[in-house]
mmCIF file of C-alpha atoms in Angstrom:
data_model
loop_
_atom_site.group_PDB
_atom_site.id
_atom_site.type_symbol
_atom_site.label_atom_id
_atom_site.label_comp_id
_atom_site.label_asym_id
_atom_site.label_seq_id
_atom_site.Cartn_x
_atom_site.Cartn_y
_atom_site.Cartn_z
ATOM 1 C CA MET Y 1 107.107 88.779 77.218
ATOM 2 C CA ILE Y 2 108.618 89.770 80.561
ATOM 3 C CA ASP Y 3 107.777 87.342 83.352
ATOM 4 C CA THR Y 4 105.966 89.003 86.239
ATOM 5 C CA PRO Y 5 106.465 90.286 88.810
ATOM 6 C CA CYS Y 6 109.493 92.230 87.570
ATOM 7 C CA TYR Y 7 111.148 95.624 87.965
ATOM 8 C CA VAL Y 8 112.480 96.827 84.612
ATOM 9 C CA VAL Y 9 115.106 99.588 84.470
ATOM 10 C CA TYR Y 10 115.978 101.341 81.200
ATOM 11 C CA GLU Y 11 119.495 102.472 80.292
ATOM 12 C CA ASP Y 12 118.338 105.267 77.970
ATOM 13 C CA ARG Y 13 116.248 106.815 80.751
ATOM 14 C CA LEU Y 14 119.153 106.601 83.199
ATOM 15 C CA ARG Y 15 121.476 108.320 80.751
ATOM 16 C CA HIS Y 16 118.912 111.052 80.104
ATOM 17 C CA ASN Y 17 118.871 111.886 83.817
ATOM 18 C CA LEU Y 18 122.640 111.605 84.173
ATOM 19 C CA ASN Y 19 123.198 113.942 81.244
ATOM 20 C CA LEU Y 20 120.857 116.517 82.760
ATOM 21 C CA ILE Y 21 122.374 116.251 86.251
ATOM 22 C CA THR Y 22 125.955 116.537 85.044
ATOM 23 C CA GLU Y 23 124.997 119.562 82.942
ATOM 24 C CA VAL Y 24 123.454 121.232 86.003
ATOM 25 C CA SER Y 25 126.651 120.462 87.914
ATOM 26 C CA ARG Y 26 128.778 121.984 85.160
ATOM 27 C CA ARG Y 27 126.686 125.149 84.822
ATOM 28 C CA SER Y 28 126.197 125.750 88.540
ATOM 29 C CA GLY Y 29 129.604 124.692 89.838
ATOM 30 C CA ALA Y 30 128.007 122.401 92.429
ATOM 31 C CA LYS Y 31 129.080 118.824 93.073
ATOM 32 C CA ILE Y 32 126.025 116.566 92.702
ATOM 33 C CA ILE Y 33 126.322 113.130 94.288
ATOM 34 C CA MET Y 34 123.918 110.181 94.434
ATOM 35 C CA ALA Y 35 122.121 109.043 97.584
ATOM 36 C CA PHE Y 36 122.050 105.255 97.945
ATOM 37 C CA LYS Y 37 118.871 105.446 100.024
ATOM 38 C CA ALA Y 38 117.059 106.024 96.720
ATOM 39 C CA ASN Y 39 119.091 103.831 94.393
ATOM 40 C CA ALA Y 40 121.320 100.876 95.181
ATOM 41 C CA LEU Y 41 121.048 98.843 91.967
ATOM 42 C CA TRP Y 42 124.786 98.320 91.795
ATOM 43 C CA ARG Y 43 124.666 96.333 88.557
ATOM 44 C CA THR Y 44 123.893 99.671 86.866
ATOM 45 C CA PHE Y 45 126.754 101.527 88.553
ATOM 46 C CA PRO Y 46 129.208 101.130 85.638
ATOM 47 C CA ILE Y 47 126.982 103.620 83.810
ATOM 48 C CA PHE Y 48 127.190 106.055 86.730
ATOM 49 C CA ARG Y 49 130.968 105.693 86.833
ATOM 50 C CA GLU Y 50 131.136 106.882 83.213
ATOM 51 C CA TYR Y 51 129.756 110.219 84.428
ATOM 52 C CA GLY Y 52 132.110 110.443 87.419
ATOM 53 C CA ILE Y 53 129.245 110.203 89.912
ATOM 54 C CA GLN Y 54 130.149 110.032 93.591
ATOM 55 C CA CYS Y 55 127.798 109.080 96.397
ATOM 56 C CA THR Y 56 126.554 109.639 99.912
ATOM 57 C CA ALA Y 57 126.086 106.863 102.469
ATOM 58 C CA SER Y 58 124.195 106.657 105.759
ATOM 59 C CA SER Y 59 125.219 103.161 106.807
ATOM 60 C CA LEU Y 60 128.280 100.956 106.649
ATOM 61 C CA ASN Y 61 126.603 98.763 104.049
ATOM 62 C CA GLU Y 62 126.001 101.754 101.795
ATOM 63 C CA LEU Y 63 129.552 102.935 102.375
ATOM 64 C CA GLN Y 64 131.002 99.580 101.363
ATOM 65 C CA LEU Y 65 128.789 99.505 98.277
ATOM 66 C CA GLY Y 66 130.094 102.924 97.224
ATOM 67 C CA VAL Y 67 133.720 101.965 97.720
ATOM 68 C CA GLU Y 68 133.339 98.644 95.897
ATOM 69 C CA GLU Y 69 130.932 99.462 93.073
ATOM 70 C CA LEU Y 70 131.304 103.205 92.427
ATOM 71 C CA GLN Y 71 134.986 102.876 93.311
ATOM 72 C CA THR Y 72 135.091 106.139 95.227
ATOM 73 C CA ARG Y 73 135.341 107.437 98.751
ATOM 74 C CA VAL Y 74 131.918 108.562 99.967
ATOM 75 C CA HIS Y 75 130.251 111.459 101.759
ATOM 76 C CA SER Y 76 129.029 109.886 104.992
ATOM 77 C CA TYR Y 77 126.208 111.004 107.245
ATOM 78 C CA CYS Y 78 124.776 108.929 110.072
ATOM 79 C CA PRO Y 79 122.435 110.114 112.857
ATOM 80 C CA ALA Y 80 124.813 108.538 115.384
ATOM 81 C CA TYR Y 81 128.229 106.921 115.057
ATOM 82 C CA THR Y 82 129.697 104.567 117.632
ATOM 83 C CA SER Y 83 133.225 103.883 118.812
ATOM 84 C CA THR Y 84 133.099 100.737 116.659
ATOM 85 C CA THR Y 85 131.664 102.214 113.467
ATOM 86 C CA ILE Y 86 133.520 105.539 113.340
ATOM 87 C CA LYS Y 87 136.809 103.966 112.249
ATOM 88 C CA GLN Y 88 135.059 102.028 109.475
ATOM 89 C CA TYR Y 89 133.380 105.194 108.249
ATOM 90 C CA LEU Y 90 136.678 107.038 108.198
ATOM 91 C CA ASP Y 91 138.325 104.293 106.145
ATOM 92 C CA GLY Y 92 135.880 104.863 103.277
ATOM 93 C CA SER Y 93 134.886 108.523 103.537
ATOM 94 C CA SER Y 94 136.017 111.755 101.941
ATOM 95 C CA HIS Y 95 133.553 113.818 104.025
ATOM 96 C CA ILE Y 96 131.813 112.876 107.253
ATOM 97 C CA THR Y 97 128.883 114.802 108.708
ATOM 98 C CA PHE Y 98 127.958 114.673 112.384
ATOM 99 C CA ASN Y 99 124.343 114.999 113.460
ATOM 100 C CA SER Y 100 125.065 116.783 116.738
ATOM 101 C CA ILE Y 101 127.737 118.793 118.477
ATOM 102 C CA SER Y 102 128.048 116.067 121.107
ATOM 103 C CA GLN Y 103 128.848 113.500 118.409
ATOM 104 C CA TRP Y 104 131.523 115.795 117.006
ATOM 105 C CA GLU Y 105 133.051 116.333 120.437
ATOM 106 C CA ARG Y 106 133.058 112.581 121.069
ATOM 107 C CA PHE Y 107 134.812 111.671 117.821
ATOM 108 C CA LYS Y 108 136.862 114.775 117.052
ATOM 109 C CA SER Y 109 140.049 113.072 118.210
ATOM 110 C CA ASP Y 110 139.352 110.086 115.932
ATOM 111 C CA ILE Y 111 139.170 112.419 112.935
ATOM 112 C CA GLU Y 112 142.347 114.253 113.890
ATOM 113 C CA GLU Y 113 144.220 111.011 114.499
ATOM 114 C CA TYR Y 114 143.057 109.511 111.178
ATOM 115 C CA ASN Y 115 144.039 112.575 109.167
ATOM 116 C CA THR Y 116 147.435 112.751 110.892
ATOM 117 C CA GLN Y 117 148.181 109.104 110.125
ATOM 118 C CA HIS Y 118 147.080 109.355 106.463
ATOM 119 C CA ASN Y 119 149.054 112.097 104.774
ATOM 120 C CA ASP Y 120 147.542 111.326 101.369
ATOM 121 C CA ILE Y 121 143.928 111.292 102.607
ATOM 122 C CA HIS Y 122 141.963 114.010 104.360
ATOM 123 C CA VAL Y 123 138.494 113.242 105.711
ATOM 124 C CA SER Y 124 136.640 116.550 105.979
ATOM 125 C CA PRO Y 125 134.296 116.765 109.001
ATOM 126 C CA GLY Y 126 131.045 118.723 108.997
ATOM 127 C CA LEU Y 127 127.959 119.332 111.102
ATOM 128 C CA ARG Y 128 124.328 118.902 110.115
ATOM 129 C CA VAL Y 129 122.119 121.847 111.075
ATOM 130 C CA ASN Y 130 118.356 122.292 111.123
ATOM 131 C CA PRO Y 131 117.181 125.442 109.299
ATOM 132 C CA ARG Y 132 113.682 124.980 110.765
ATOM 133 C CA CYS Y 133 112.048 125.699 107.414
ATOM 134 C CA SER Y 134 109.372 123.159 106.505
ATOM 135 C CA VAL Y 135 108.467 122.883 102.825
ATOM 136 C CA VAL Y 136 107.526 119.181 102.950
ATOM 137 C CA GLU Y 137 103.835 118.481 103.558
ATOM 138 C CA THR Y 138 104.129 114.842 104.660
ATOM 139 C CA ASP Y 139 105.510 114.754 108.208
ATOM 140 C CA ILE Y 140 107.171 111.342 107.891
ATOM 141 C CA TYR Y 141 109.470 112.865 105.238
ATOM 142 C CA ASN Y 142 109.960 116.240 106.927
ATOM 143 C CA PRO Y 143 113.274 116.520 108.833
ATOM 144 C CA ALA Y 144 112.776 120.210 109.727
ATOM 145 C CA LEU Y 145 109.837 119.811 112.112
ATOM 146 C CA PRO Y 146 110.106 121.164 115.680
ATOM 147 C CA GLY Y 147 111.724 118.543 117.881
ATOM 148 C CA SER Y 148 113.401 116.866 114.912
ATOM 149 C CA ARG Y 149 116.242 114.513 115.825
ATOM 150 C CA PHE Y 150 118.226 115.749 112.819
ATOM 151 C CA GLY Y 151 120.805 118.501 113.092
ATOM 152 C CA ALA Y 152 122.052 121.171 115.471
ATOM 153 C CA GLU Y 153 119.878 124.220 116.161
ATOM 154 C CA SER Y 154 121.008 127.795 115.577
ATOM 155 C CA TYR Y 155 120.945 128.670 119.298
ATOM 156 C CA GLN Y 156 123.649 126.036 119.850
ATOM 157 C CA LEU Y 157 125.999 127.855 117.474
ATOM 158 C CA VAL Y 158 125.615 131.525 118.408
ATOM 159 C CA ASP Y 159 129.242 131.601 119.573
ATOM 160 C CA GLY Y 160 130.552 130.141 116.326
ATOM 161 C CA LEU Y 161 131.415 126.801 114.790
ATOM 162 C CA PRO Y 162 133.236 124.314 117.019
ATOM 163 C CA GLU Y 163 136.920 124.254 116.167
ATOM 164 C CA GLY Y 164 137.933 121.657 113.598
ATOM 165 C CA LEU Y 165 134.651 121.430 111.690
ATOM 166 C CA GLU Y 166 135.010 122.274 108.005
ATOM 167 C CA GLY Y 167 131.502 122.049 106.580
ATOM 168 C CA LEU Y 168 127.782 122.493 107.186
ATOM 169 C CA HIS Y 169 125.028 120.196 105.980
ATOM 170 C CA PHE Y 170 121.289 120.825 105.845
ATOM 171 C CA HIS Y 171 118.584 118.591 104.409
ATOM 172 C CA ALA Y 172 114.993 119.808 104.396
ATOM 173 C CA LEU Y 173 113.584 118.895 100.972
ATOM 174 C CA CYS Y 174 111.734 115.884 99.572
ATOM 175 C CA GLU Y 175 111.075 115.702 95.819
ATOM 176 C CA SER Y 176 110.911 119.488 96.023
ATOM 177 C CA SER Y 177 111.262 122.411 93.636
ATOM 178 C CA SER Y 178 114.067 124.916 93.213
ATOM 179 C CA ALA Y 179 111.735 127.561 94.690
ATOM 180 C CA ASP Y 180 111.530 125.389 97.819
ATOM 181 C CA LEU Y 181 115.330 125.303 97.955
ATOM 182 C CA LYS Y 182 115.372 129.110 97.855
ATOM 183 C CA LYS Y 183 113.084 129.260 100.909
ATOM 184 C CA VAL Y 184 115.219 126.806 102.860
ATOM 185 C CA LEU Y 185 118.499 128.404 101.818
ATOM 186 C CA ASP Y 186 117.246 131.837 102.931
ATOM 187 C CA ALA Y 187 116.352 130.356 106.328
ATOM 188 C CA PHE Y 188 119.730 128.611 106.526
ATOM 189 C CA GLU Y 189 121.627 131.834 105.785
ATOM 190 C CA ALA Y 190 119.515 133.828 108.248
ATOM 191 C CA GLN Y 191 120.316 131.421 111.074
ATOM 192 C CA PHE Y 192 123.790 130.161 110.202
ATOM 193 C CA GLY Y 193 125.224 132.856 107.929
ATOM 194 C CA HIS Y 194 127.695 133.994 110.593
ATOM 195 C CA LEU Y 195 129.422 130.595 110.243
ATOM 196 C CA LEU Y 196 129.827 130.643 106.462
ATOM 197 C CA PRO Y 197 133.093 132.632 106.303
ATOM 198 C CA TYR Y 198 134.725 129.780 108.240
ATOM 199 C CA VAL Y 199 133.603 126.657 106.339
ATOM 200 C CA LYS Y 200 134.991 124.969 103.243
ATOM 201 C CA TRP Y 201 131.798 123.319 102.042
ATOM 202 C CA VAL Y 202 128.028 123.393 102.377
ATOM 203 C CA ASN Y 203 125.982 120.298 101.615
ATOM 204 C CA MET Y 204 122.420 121.292 100.668
ATOM 205 C CA GLY Y 205 121.151 117.747 101.070
ATOM 206 C CA GLY Y 206 118.721 115.878 98.879
ATOM 207 C CA GLY Y 207 115.203 116.334 97.572
ATOM 208 C CA HIS Y 208 116.207 118.400 94.510
ATOM 209 C CA LEU Y 209 113.991 116.754 91.900
ATOM 210 C CA MET Y 210 115.707 118.409 88.945
ATOM 211 C CA THR Y 211 114.808 115.644 86.463
ATOM 212 C CA ARG Y 212 111.047 116.039 86.982
ATOM 213 C CA GLU Y 213 109.166 117.632 84.095
ATOM 214 C CA GLY Y 214 108.511 121.282 84.889
ATOM 215 C CA TYR Y 215 111.314 121.638 87.437
ATOM 216 C CA ASP Y 216 112.915 125.095 87.091
ATOM 217 C CA ILE Y 217 116.521 124.126 86.410
ATOM 218 C CA ASP Y 218 117.593 127.663 85.553
ATOM 219 C CA LEU Y 219 116.387 128.881 88.945
ATOM 220 C CA LEU Y 220 118.349 126.111 90.662
ATOM 221 C CA ILE Y 221 121.495 127.119 88.803
ATOM 222 C CA ASP Y 222 120.928 130.802 89.617
ATOM 223 C CA ILE Y 223 120.452 129.994 93.320
ATOM 224 C CA ILE Y 224 123.694 128.031 93.505
ATOM 225 C CA ARG Y 225 125.646 130.583 91.487
ATOM 226 C CA GLY Y 226 124.311 133.386 93.681
ATOM 227 C CA PHE Y 227 125.375 131.544 96.811
ATOM 228 C CA LYS Y 228 128.841 130.867 95.390
ATOM 229 C CA GLU Y 229 129.240 134.535 94.413
ATOM 230 C CA LYS Y 230 128.655 135.513 98.039
ATOM 231 C CA TYR Y 231 130.890 132.749 99.370
ATOM 232 C CA PRO Y 232 133.441 131.920 96.621
ATOM 233 C CA HIS Y 233 135.556 129.857 99.029
ATOM 234 C CA ILE Y 234 132.713 127.375 99.663
ATOM 235 C CA GLU Y 235 132.162 124.166 97.701
ATOM 236 C CA VAL Y 236 128.435 123.475 97.211
ATOM 237 C CA ILE Y 237 127.288 119.861 97.348
ATOM 238 C CA LEU Y 238 123.859 118.442 96.469
ATOM 239 C CA GLU Y 239 122.891 114.843 97.112
ATOM 240 C CA PRO Y 240 119.523 114.134 95.442
ATOM 241 C CA GLY Y 241 118.013 110.692 95.687
ATOM 242 C CA SER Y 242 115.038 110.508 93.337
ATOM 243 C CA ALA Y 243 116.482 112.761 90.638
ATOM 244 C CA PHE Y 244 119.016 110.197 89.416
ATOM 245 C CA THR Y 245 116.461 107.439 88.810
ATOM 246 C CA TRP Y 246 113.242 109.424 88.319
ATOM 247 C CA ARG Y 247 111.032 107.703 85.719
ATOM 248 C CA THR Y 248 113.767 105.230 84.821
ATOM 249 C CA GLY Y 249 111.967 101.997 85.654
ATOM 250 C CA ASP Y 250 108.579 100.296 85.937
ATOM 251 C CA LEU Y 251 107.093 97.422 87.915
ATOM 252 C CA HIS Y 252 105.394 94.849 85.684
ATOM 253 C CA SER Y 253 102.663 92.723 87.262
ATOM 254 C CA SER Y 254 99.773 90.466 86.267
ATOM 255 C CA VAL Y 255 96.174 90.118 87.354
ATOM 256 C CA ILE Y 256 95.633 86.773 89.069
ATOM 257 C CA ASP Y 257 92.002 87.124 90.232
ATOM 258 C CA ILE Y 258 89.034 89.485 90.281
ATOM 259 C CA VAL Y 259 87.089 89.801 93.537
ATOM 260 C CA GLU Y 260 83.799 91.707 93.854
ATOM 261 C CA ASN Y 261 82.178 92.612 97.165
ATOM 262 C CA ASP Y 262 79.649 95.356 97.945
ATOM 263 C CA GLY Y 263 79.862 96.583 94.380
ATOM 264 C CA ILE Y 264 83.636 97.076 94.553
ATOM 265 C CA LYS Y 265 85.750 95.127 92.090
ATOM 266 C CA THR Y 266 89.330 94.414 93.109
ATOM 267 C CA ALA Y 267 91.946 93.069 90.738
ATOM 268 C CA ILE Y 268 94.352 90.994 92.823
ATOM 269 C CA LEU Y 269 97.866 91.175 91.441
ATOM 270 C CA ASP Y 270 101.054 89.149 91.776
ATOM 271 C CA VAL Y 271 102.694 92.162 93.461
ATOM 272 C CA SER Y 272 102.060 93.924 96.750
ATOM 273 C CA PHE Y 273 101.877 97.620 97.611
ATOM 274 C CA ALA Y 274 103.090 96.849 101.122
ATOM 275 C CA CYS Y 275 106.024 94.721 99.971
ATOM 276 C CA HIS Y 276 107.012 96.099 96.580
ATOM 277 C CA MET Y 277 105.694 99.695 96.462
ATOM 278 C CA PRO Y 278 105.748 100.784 100.130
ATOM 279 C CA ASP Y 279 105.981 104.522 99.437
ATOM 280 C CA CYS Y 280 102.522 104.381 97.868
ATOM 281 C CA LEU Y 281 101.112 103.583 101.317
ATOM 282 C CA GLU Y 282 103.580 105.667 103.340
ATOM 283 C CA MET Y 283 103.370 108.959 101.426
ATOM 284 C CA PRO Y 284 100.658 108.079 100.326
ATOM 285 C CA TYR Y 285 100.442 108.512 96.578
ATOM 286 C CA LYS Y 286 98.642 106.837 93.693
ATOM 287 C CA PRO Y 287 101.062 105.607 91.019
ATOM 288 C CA THR Y 288 100.409 105.820 87.321
ATOM 289 C CA VAL Y 289 99.266 102.576 85.689
ATOM 290 C CA ALA Y 290 100.157 102.411 82.002
ATOM 291 C CA GLU Y 291 97.088 100.382 81.018
ATOM 292 C CA ALA Y 292 94.584 102.561 82.917
ATOM 293 C CA LEU Y 293 92.880 105.689 81.611
ATOM 294 C CA THR Y 294 94.319 109.069 82.527
ATOM 295 C CA ASP Y 295 92.190 111.666 84.325
ATOM 296 C CA GLU Y 296 91.843 113.561 81.039
ATOM 297 C CA GLU Y 297 90.686 110.421 79.226
ATOM 298 C CA ILE Y 298 88.140 109.652 81.961
ATOM 299 C CA GLU Y 299 86.649 113.137 81.624
ATOM 300 C CA SER Y 300 86.343 112.771 77.853
ATOM 301 C CA VAL Y 301 84.203 109.607 77.875
ATOM 302 C CA PRO Y 302 80.569 109.204 78.992
ATOM 303 C CA GLU Y 303 80.070 108.573 82.699
ATOM 304 C CA GLY Y 304 79.693 104.886 83.464
ATOM 305 C CA SER Y 305 81.400 103.755 80.257
ATOM 306 C CA THR Y 306 84.642 102.703 81.966
ATOM 307 C CA TYR Y 307 85.448 99.672 84.097
ATOM 308 C CA VAL Y 308 86.584 100.624 87.585
ATOM 309 C CA TYR Y 309 88.839 98.490 89.780
ATOM 310 C CA ARG Y 310 90.788 98.689 92.935
ATOM 311 C CA LEU Y 311 94.202 97.113 92.604
ATOM 312 C CA GLY Y 312 95.077 94.793 95.463
ATOM 313 C CA GLY Y 313 98.261 93.070 96.524
ATOM 314 C CA ASN Y 314 98.578 89.348 97.052
ATOM 315 C CA SER Y 315 99.374 89.605 100.767
ATOM 316 C CA CYS Y 316 97.264 89.058 103.881
ATOM 317 C CA LEU Y 317 97.472 92.750 104.887
ATOM 318 C CA SER Y 318 93.954 94.181 104.698
ATOM 319 C CA GLY Y 319 95.196 97.574 103.583
ATOM 320 C CA ASP Y 320 97.363 96.226 100.780
ATOM 321 C CA TYR Y 321 95.391 97.918 98.005
ATOM 322 C CA MET Y 322 94.821 101.215 96.263
ATOM 323 C CA GLY Y 323 92.143 102.538 93.974
ATOM 324 C CA ASP Y 324 90.312 103.369 91.930
ATOM 325 C CA TRP Y 325 91.596 102.946 88.366
ATOM 326 C CA HIS Y 326 89.472 103.161 85.202
ATOM 327 C CA PHE Y 327 90.020 100.828 82.265
ATOM 328 C CA LYS Y 328 88.550 100.679 78.754
ATOM 329 C CA ARG Y 329 87.629 97.020 79.084
ATOM 330 C CA PRO Y 330 87.060 94.487 81.881
ATOM 331 C CA LEU Y 331 90.159 93.056 83.519
ATOM 332 C CA LYS Y 332 90.697 89.321 83.655
ATOM 333 C CA PRO Y 333 93.359 86.977 85.049
ATOM 334 C CA GLY Y 334 96.510 87.156 82.967
ATOM 335 C CA ASP Y 335 96.154 90.829 82.044
ATOM 336 C CA ARG Y 336 99.281 92.928 82.536
ATOM 337 C CA ILE Y 337 99.372 95.890 84.900
ATOM 338 C CA THR Y 338 102.406 98.178 84.641
ATOM 339 C CA PHE Y 339 103.167 100.579 87.476
ATOM 340 C CA GLU Y 340 105.238 103.425 86.093
ATOM 341 C CA ASP Y 341 108.193 105.110 87.798
ATOM 342 C CA MET Y 342 109.011 102.330 90.245
ATOM 343 C CA ASN Y 343 112.787 102.566 90.530
ATOM 344 C CA HIS Y 344 113.775 105.430 92.841
ATOM 345 C CA TYR Y 345 113.326 104.469 96.524
ATOM 346 C CA THR Y 346 110.997 101.601 95.562
ATOM 347 C CA THR Y 347 113.627 98.961 94.879
ATOM 348 C CA VAL Y 348 115.600 99.774 98.039
ATOM 349 C CA LYS Y 349 112.572 99.741 100.363
ATOM 350 C CA THR Y 350 111.012 96.434 99.376
ATOM 351 C CA THR Y 351 110.388 93.650 101.871
ATOM 352 C CA MET Y 352 109.692 89.929 101.736
ATOM 353 C CA PHE Y 353 106.685 90.172 104.055
ATOM 354 C CA ASN Y 354 104.419 87.138 103.796
ATOM 355 C CA GLY Y 355 107.077 85.387 101.714
ATOM 356 C CA ILE Y 356 105.452 86.734 98.557
ATOM 357 C CA GLN Y 357 107.534 86.150 95.450
ATOM 358 C CA HIS Y 358 109.935 89.069 95.206
ATOM 359 C CA PRO Y 359 109.974 90.737 91.765
ATOM 360 C CA ASP Y 360 112.822 90.037 89.384
ATOM 361 C CA ILE Y 361 115.132 92.935 88.585
ATOM 362 C CA SER Y 362 115.899 93.395 84.910
ATOM 363 C CA PHE Y 363 117.589 95.920 82.653
ATOM 364 C CA VAL Y 364 116.980 97.073 79.103
ATOM 365 C CA ASN Y 365 120.151 98.481 77.544
ATOM 366 C CA SER Y 366 120.414 101.145 74.875
ATOM 367 C CA ASN Y 367 120.283 98.486 72.148
ATOM 368 C CA GLY Y 368 116.929 97.252 73.424
ATOM 369 C CA ASP Y 369 118.387 94.018 74.806
ATOM 370 C CA TYR Y 370 116.648 92.635 77.899
ATOM 371 C CA LEU Y 371 118.950 91.429 80.681
ATOM 372 C CA LEU Y 372 117.777 89.629 83.799
ATOM 373 C CA LEU Y 373 119.892 91.021 86.649
ATOM 374 C CA ARG Y 374 118.425 89.109 89.560
ATOM 375 C CA ARG Y 375 115.781 86.458 90.245
ATOM 376 C CA PHE Y 376 114.891 85.889 93.878
ATOM 377 C CA ASN Y 377 114.097 82.476 95.319
ATOM 378 C CA TYR Y 378 113.265 80.643 98.533
ATOM 379 C CA GLN Y 379 116.868 80.825 99.736
ATOM 380 C CA ASP Y 380 116.789 84.634 99.596
ATOM 381 C CA TYR Y 381 113.683 84.607 101.779
ATOM 382 C CA LYS Y 382 115.005 81.954 104.169
ATOM 383 C CA HIS Y 383 118.423 83.490 104.718
ATOM 384 C CA ARG Y 384 117.031 86.868 105.733
ATOM 385 C CA MET Y 385 116.024 85.043 108.901
ATOM 386 C CA SER Y 386 117.841 82.667 111.216
#
């Protein structure tokens, strides 16, 4: 009886992922921290604190959220700091990664001054590098392309690591496998291996989708252990985004009209792909709908015996639709449509385009109790503007 539209997050699913991730951390010896760019539902953070989860931040808002709600100093990375923001980052960071050598040179003195003034706190500076190994097929999510704005190139570091830097950071994965990590890590070592005797930590970035069914966890652990055997003085850090909240929540919606033109039936919903599921259009990818038939089920029934619909959002954007989905029976207004796995990245990337009603955010705890965490209203829409 959940009102729609509504995101529903499940405690049991969160704990399943957290148990797996912390076990990988224990077995591999790597520190695994959460990226806020994929999950910022801070009302669930008390659960994450139980597991001792730390975080990475790429903006001052994310940093403040980590300090306040995870109650920890954060690993910060920003493509470019400013003379105004650098001091705020330092106040909440345990590690801070610079995107370029010029940024490090500009703010090196700020780091040294901060660490000198705070005897009980040491902010560890590092440099992001580009291993130039592309394993991501979708360019918009590929930070290792030629001409990328992310990270220093190997030719800039042939003479060694600039004095004062303590770590290296690479990020070249996106919902990738452990075999993909092996490819990138080999490229990283080939280009930057001469620097590794002189660093304290290596951050292998995000994109390690270790909670996905079929992911080779043992290979991931072997890769990290092998790296640490070669460089026992180095702390290994991973910062996956999707892995923490993979398959932990759904988006519940309702059919509000059926439109048919040129033989195409479209079920218009009270949600929007553009507003509430933007990655579906950006990636693009077709999400699983709980009420629709699976590909295997479609193949097992006679051709023409299913009811086929596009699913369209309730916005004025012409491309706010996806299709086609097959159903056992005709859809009608009031029918429920449940989009599975709509927590990671989805909830943090939503917009209020067109002023469409923003979905509620709710939580189902381990006892099965339903808790409404947030209901959005006109004031939320109005006050995003001036």
